[in-house]
Amino acid sequence: MGLGKYVPATSSEQQEMLKTLGLSSLDDLYVDVPQDLKVTELNIPAKQSELEVRRHLTELADKNTVFSSVFRGAGAYNHYIPSLVKQIAGKEEFMTAYTPYQAEISQGILQSIFEFQTMICELTGMDAANASVYDGASAAGEAVNMVVGRKKNKVLVASTLHPMTIETIKTYAYGSDVEIELIPEVNGRIDQAALTTLLTKEVAGVLVQQPNYYGLMEEATEIGEQVHQNKSQYILSVNPMAAALTKTAREYGADIAIGEGQPLGLPMSFGGPYLGFMATTEKNLRSLPGRIVGETEDVEGNRAYVLTLQAREQHIRREKAKSNICSNQALCALTASIYMTVMGPKGLQDAAYQSYAKAHYLAEQLTEIPGFDRVYPGEFFHEFVTTCPVPAKELTEQLAKHGILGGLELENGLLWCATEMNTKEQMDELIAVIKEVCQ
Amino acid sequence: MELIFERSKPGRYNQMIPDLDVPEVAIPEAFKRESELHLPEVSQPDISRHYTELAKQAHGVNDGFYPLGSCTMKYNPKINDEMAALPGFANLHPLQPLDTIQGALEVFTESEKLLGEITGMDHMTFQPAAGAHGEFTALLMFKAYHESRKDSKRHKIIVPDSAHGTNPASASMVGFEIVNVPSDEAGCVDLEALKAVVGEDTAGLMLTNPNTVGIFDKNITEITKIIHDAGGLNYYDGANLNPIMGVVRPGDMGFDIVHLNIHKTFSTPHGGGGPGCGPIGCKAFLKEFLPKFYPVATEKGVEFTTPSQTIGSVKGFYGHFLVLVRALTYILYLGKEGIPEAAHNAVLNANYMKHHLEDLYEVPYGGICMHEFVMSVEKIKKDTGVSALDVAKSILEHEMHPPTMYFPMIVPEALMVEPTETESKETLDEAIKVYRQIYEDAYKQPEKVHAAPANTPIRRVDEVGAARNPKIRYEFS
Ligand SMILES: Cc1ncc(COP(=O)(O)O)c(C=O)c1O
């Protein structure tokens, strides 16, 4: 008898198949494997039933704390995910397909990617989007590689980017020998005077995050003008929620828009899988990495979709390809499109606006407590930094006891976030607990 | 099929969140969006139907046989998805306090133990997002390792001419020069050719074993030794691990770093293109070069550590956690008995199919294959004009996914067949019948094969036109 582990072959079938092959045992299949290399038995646990595995995994999940009240963002955002989103994204036809290489039987997946590309173009104001990359941070690494060339090998990166994105960019640049220089900040935003002096001939591009890591709105239009005066490319990393409501990357003058798509219907998932998106102008289209779906016709003249512009990609260009990406985040991209469809323009803008309004309410309430002041002045979207009169860690530990995930501890305070998920009641409770702890 | 935008009517709306319960705050003019946001305005019932229609025009492992070579399209267990959806995993913020994420961190340390044992490696990072990302990460580690030894001349990476495109592309993203080594008559690494190219400038070798023609390279320890003796490192592309897991380990073959395609070997769904999960395992001497956020179990629980000579981070946070939860579920379910059982049956199924096809379809690299085999349609094409593409398109008419086409590049008119262990003998027999029928058609009525597929939702598409005149987004009027 088989072990019942997804292998349908019965022992008699195995024997029959081996006989067909003129072999007597399964071991005969491995004649090419040197005998001395073979493992006799793996040192891993013995097989378990589905029920036992379920118990084990559930135990692991139960060891974690799921906070009912989340005031932390910093790259992972707690937004409402409609039922329909999870249901549709869970359809087996979508889940269990590979990359849509065979257009004739993959129109559903190809069309969904075309729809996704369109929605990303709409959010960013760009002409062309790819089918996704791994996440927002790796999108930044790819964007840097996209703009550099033989003559210009330097990219300026705002120090107000998410630290993990900066870290990732530096790692990518370590590989490609691209020079990265950080644009200093003043009051939590890009120091534009410093930027002016940094903009030299070698600068291929400038990468800015809007809203930035501290939640602040950068002077993105003015920065863009400076960048273009220097004939460098302007890369903006945007939060897709904020992008529904605020100026698009294109309106800020960006040549390339990138970002982390997790807020668009993906659970926080302890950091992944998320969704990197990349969009650009028509001019840059052929340097965009990753898969791209295009509209075409079949031989009978029916509208059809197909993977296109593949001459950019690794399977054709091999070492000459600019990017090595093969698998991407297709199912996450599908999830995001379903999310944007269910929310619609009004719903998405409402969720974005509520995040904005609630963060402002929270900031107002917090800063009324002595010792809580906004560290940086200026406009913010749905995140902001405050000081903390007690050691920040102490405060967040106390909050955790009340089921609240407080702001993220930074060197100079706490980075708070609010979304449509935070009710007024939750915020008032947060304020009450803080008052109790800090008094 | 209508696009979702074509189903849209202004004014349709789905209520999802309550009304605002705090005071309104105006958004400053300077930051207000100027252009209209065109997103679909469709009611929930119609959204549901739209995606159901799309789903009907998709083909997953659940819809039928999917022997896509090099992709290991095995059954995707549903228990995996259920475990990944547990709120204690799915709803965790990545920046929660350590004491609130111990279970999640144990998923990492437990997976490291299991996958480390399966691959013969000492440490693993789960940060890489997919196979290609794992290659990239490993090559950064190669670079950092050689630099740490002040061995600055090592700027070449050797890859066989049969390698997957991501191998040379990843190496080139790390600034390495690529040296292609030819394959010998058996489809394996030509030892003499390899010896001729190694030297003081060799940073390392990238190899998959079994290789991309499905053959286990029996000279493997000699190959890895040639590289080591020259001062280089060996990288194992784990895309082809499925047939050897529990049988032989890359770590014992002489490899220093391996990547795993969790979304192939370890049964997690590929989602129409991703997300994957591409952890890499390394030998102890490379540990200090691993990416940041390396989880280590201590007496106080699991903590993230930063390796002393870390290459940095290759993405945000810690990797495709929910994909890994699925793989852990799978490995524990199979256990030490089920892992090799899967491997054995993957190999058995591939050989069975090959046996029943090789009299018609030429298999240039013969002998016993591993999990996959590569057929060449070259002779058929010469005789009849029917190409690998035509054969693949004919297969589409039978509710089966065709094999991988035109890869590896060393086989002309290649079709790469990987049935996997989760397919029954009945399915294989049916596929064999279909493939044999297409062969017959190629000789008797080639025009039928050229015209295939006839019964799919659409017929063959104009790819050239799509690339020449790219239309890659919907235009709102
Ligand atoms: C042999 C081989 N190596 C590497 C890869 C790249 O893996 P991924 O798509 O996970 O990046 C693939 C995937 O098709 C492959 O077949």
Coordinates of N, CA, C and O and ligand atoms in Angstrom, one line a residue, chain A residues 98 326-327, chain B residues 70 130-132 135 164 166 237 239 259 261 263-264, ligand 1:
Chain A
Y98 N 0.4 27.8 -13.5 CA 1.7 28.4 -13.6 C 1.6 29.7 -14.4 O 0.5 30.1 -14.7
C326 N 11.7 35.9 -12.7 CA 11.0 34.9 -13.5 C 9.6 34.8 -12.8 O 8.7 35.4 -13.2
S327 N 9.5 34.0 -11.7 CA 8.2 34.0 -10.9 C 8.1 35.4 -10.4 O 9.0 36.0 -9.9
Chain B
S70 N 10.4 21.4 -15.6 CA 11.2 22.3 -14.8 C 10.3 23.1 -13.8 O 10.9 23.9 -13.1
A130 N 11.8 34.0 -4.6 CA 11.6 33.0 -5.6 C 13.0 32.4 -6.0 O 14.0 32.9 -5.4
G131 N 13.0 31.5 -6.9 CA 14.2 30.8 -7.2 C 15.2 31.8 -7.8 O 16.4 31.8 -7.3
A132 N 14.8 32.6 -8.7 CA 15.8 33.6 -9.3 C 16.4 34.5 -8.2 O 17.5 34.9 -8.2
E135 N 19.0 32.7 -6.3 CA 20.3 32.7 -7.1 C 21.0 34.0 -6.8 O 22.2 34.0 -6.6
H164 N 19.2 27.2 -17.0 CA 18.0 28.1 -17.1 C 18.4 29.5 -17.2 O 19.4 29.9 -16.6
T166 N 17.6 32.2 -15.8 CA 17.8 33.0 -14.6 C 19.2 32.9 -14.1 O 19.7 33.8 -13.5
D237 N 21.2 24.9 -8.2 CA 19.8 25.4 -8.6 C 18.8 24.3 -8.3 O 18.8 23.3 -8.9
A239 N 15.7 23.9 -8.6 CA 14.5 23.7 -9.4 C 14.2 22.2 -9.6 O 13.1 21.8 -9.8
H259 N 19.4 26.8 -3.7 CA 18.1 27.5 -3.5 C 17.1 26.4 -3.7 O 17.3 25.4 -4.3
N261 N 13.0 25.9 -4.9 CA 11.7 26.5 -5.4 C 10.6 25.9 -4.6 O 10.1 24.8 -5.0
H263 N 7.7 26.6 -4.3 CA 6.5 26.6 -5.1 C 6.5 25.5 -6.2 O 5.6 25.3 -6.9
K264 N 7.6 24.8 -6.2 CA 7.7 23.6 -7.1 C 7.7 22.3 -6.3 O 6.7 21.6 -6.1
Ligands
LIG1 C1 15.9 25.3 -13.7 C2 15.3 26.6 -13.1 N1 16.1 27.4 -12.4 C3 15.6 28.6 -11.9 C4 14.2 28.9 -12.1 C5 13.7 30.2 -11.5 O1 12.8 30.1 -10.5 P1 11.7 31.1 -10.1 O2 10.7 31.2 -11.2 O3 11.2 30.6 -8.8 O4 12.4 32.4 -9.9 C6 13.4 28.0 -12.8 C7 12.0 28.4 -13.0 O5 11.4 28.2 -13.9 C8 14.0 26.8 -13.3 O6 13.2 26.0 -14.0

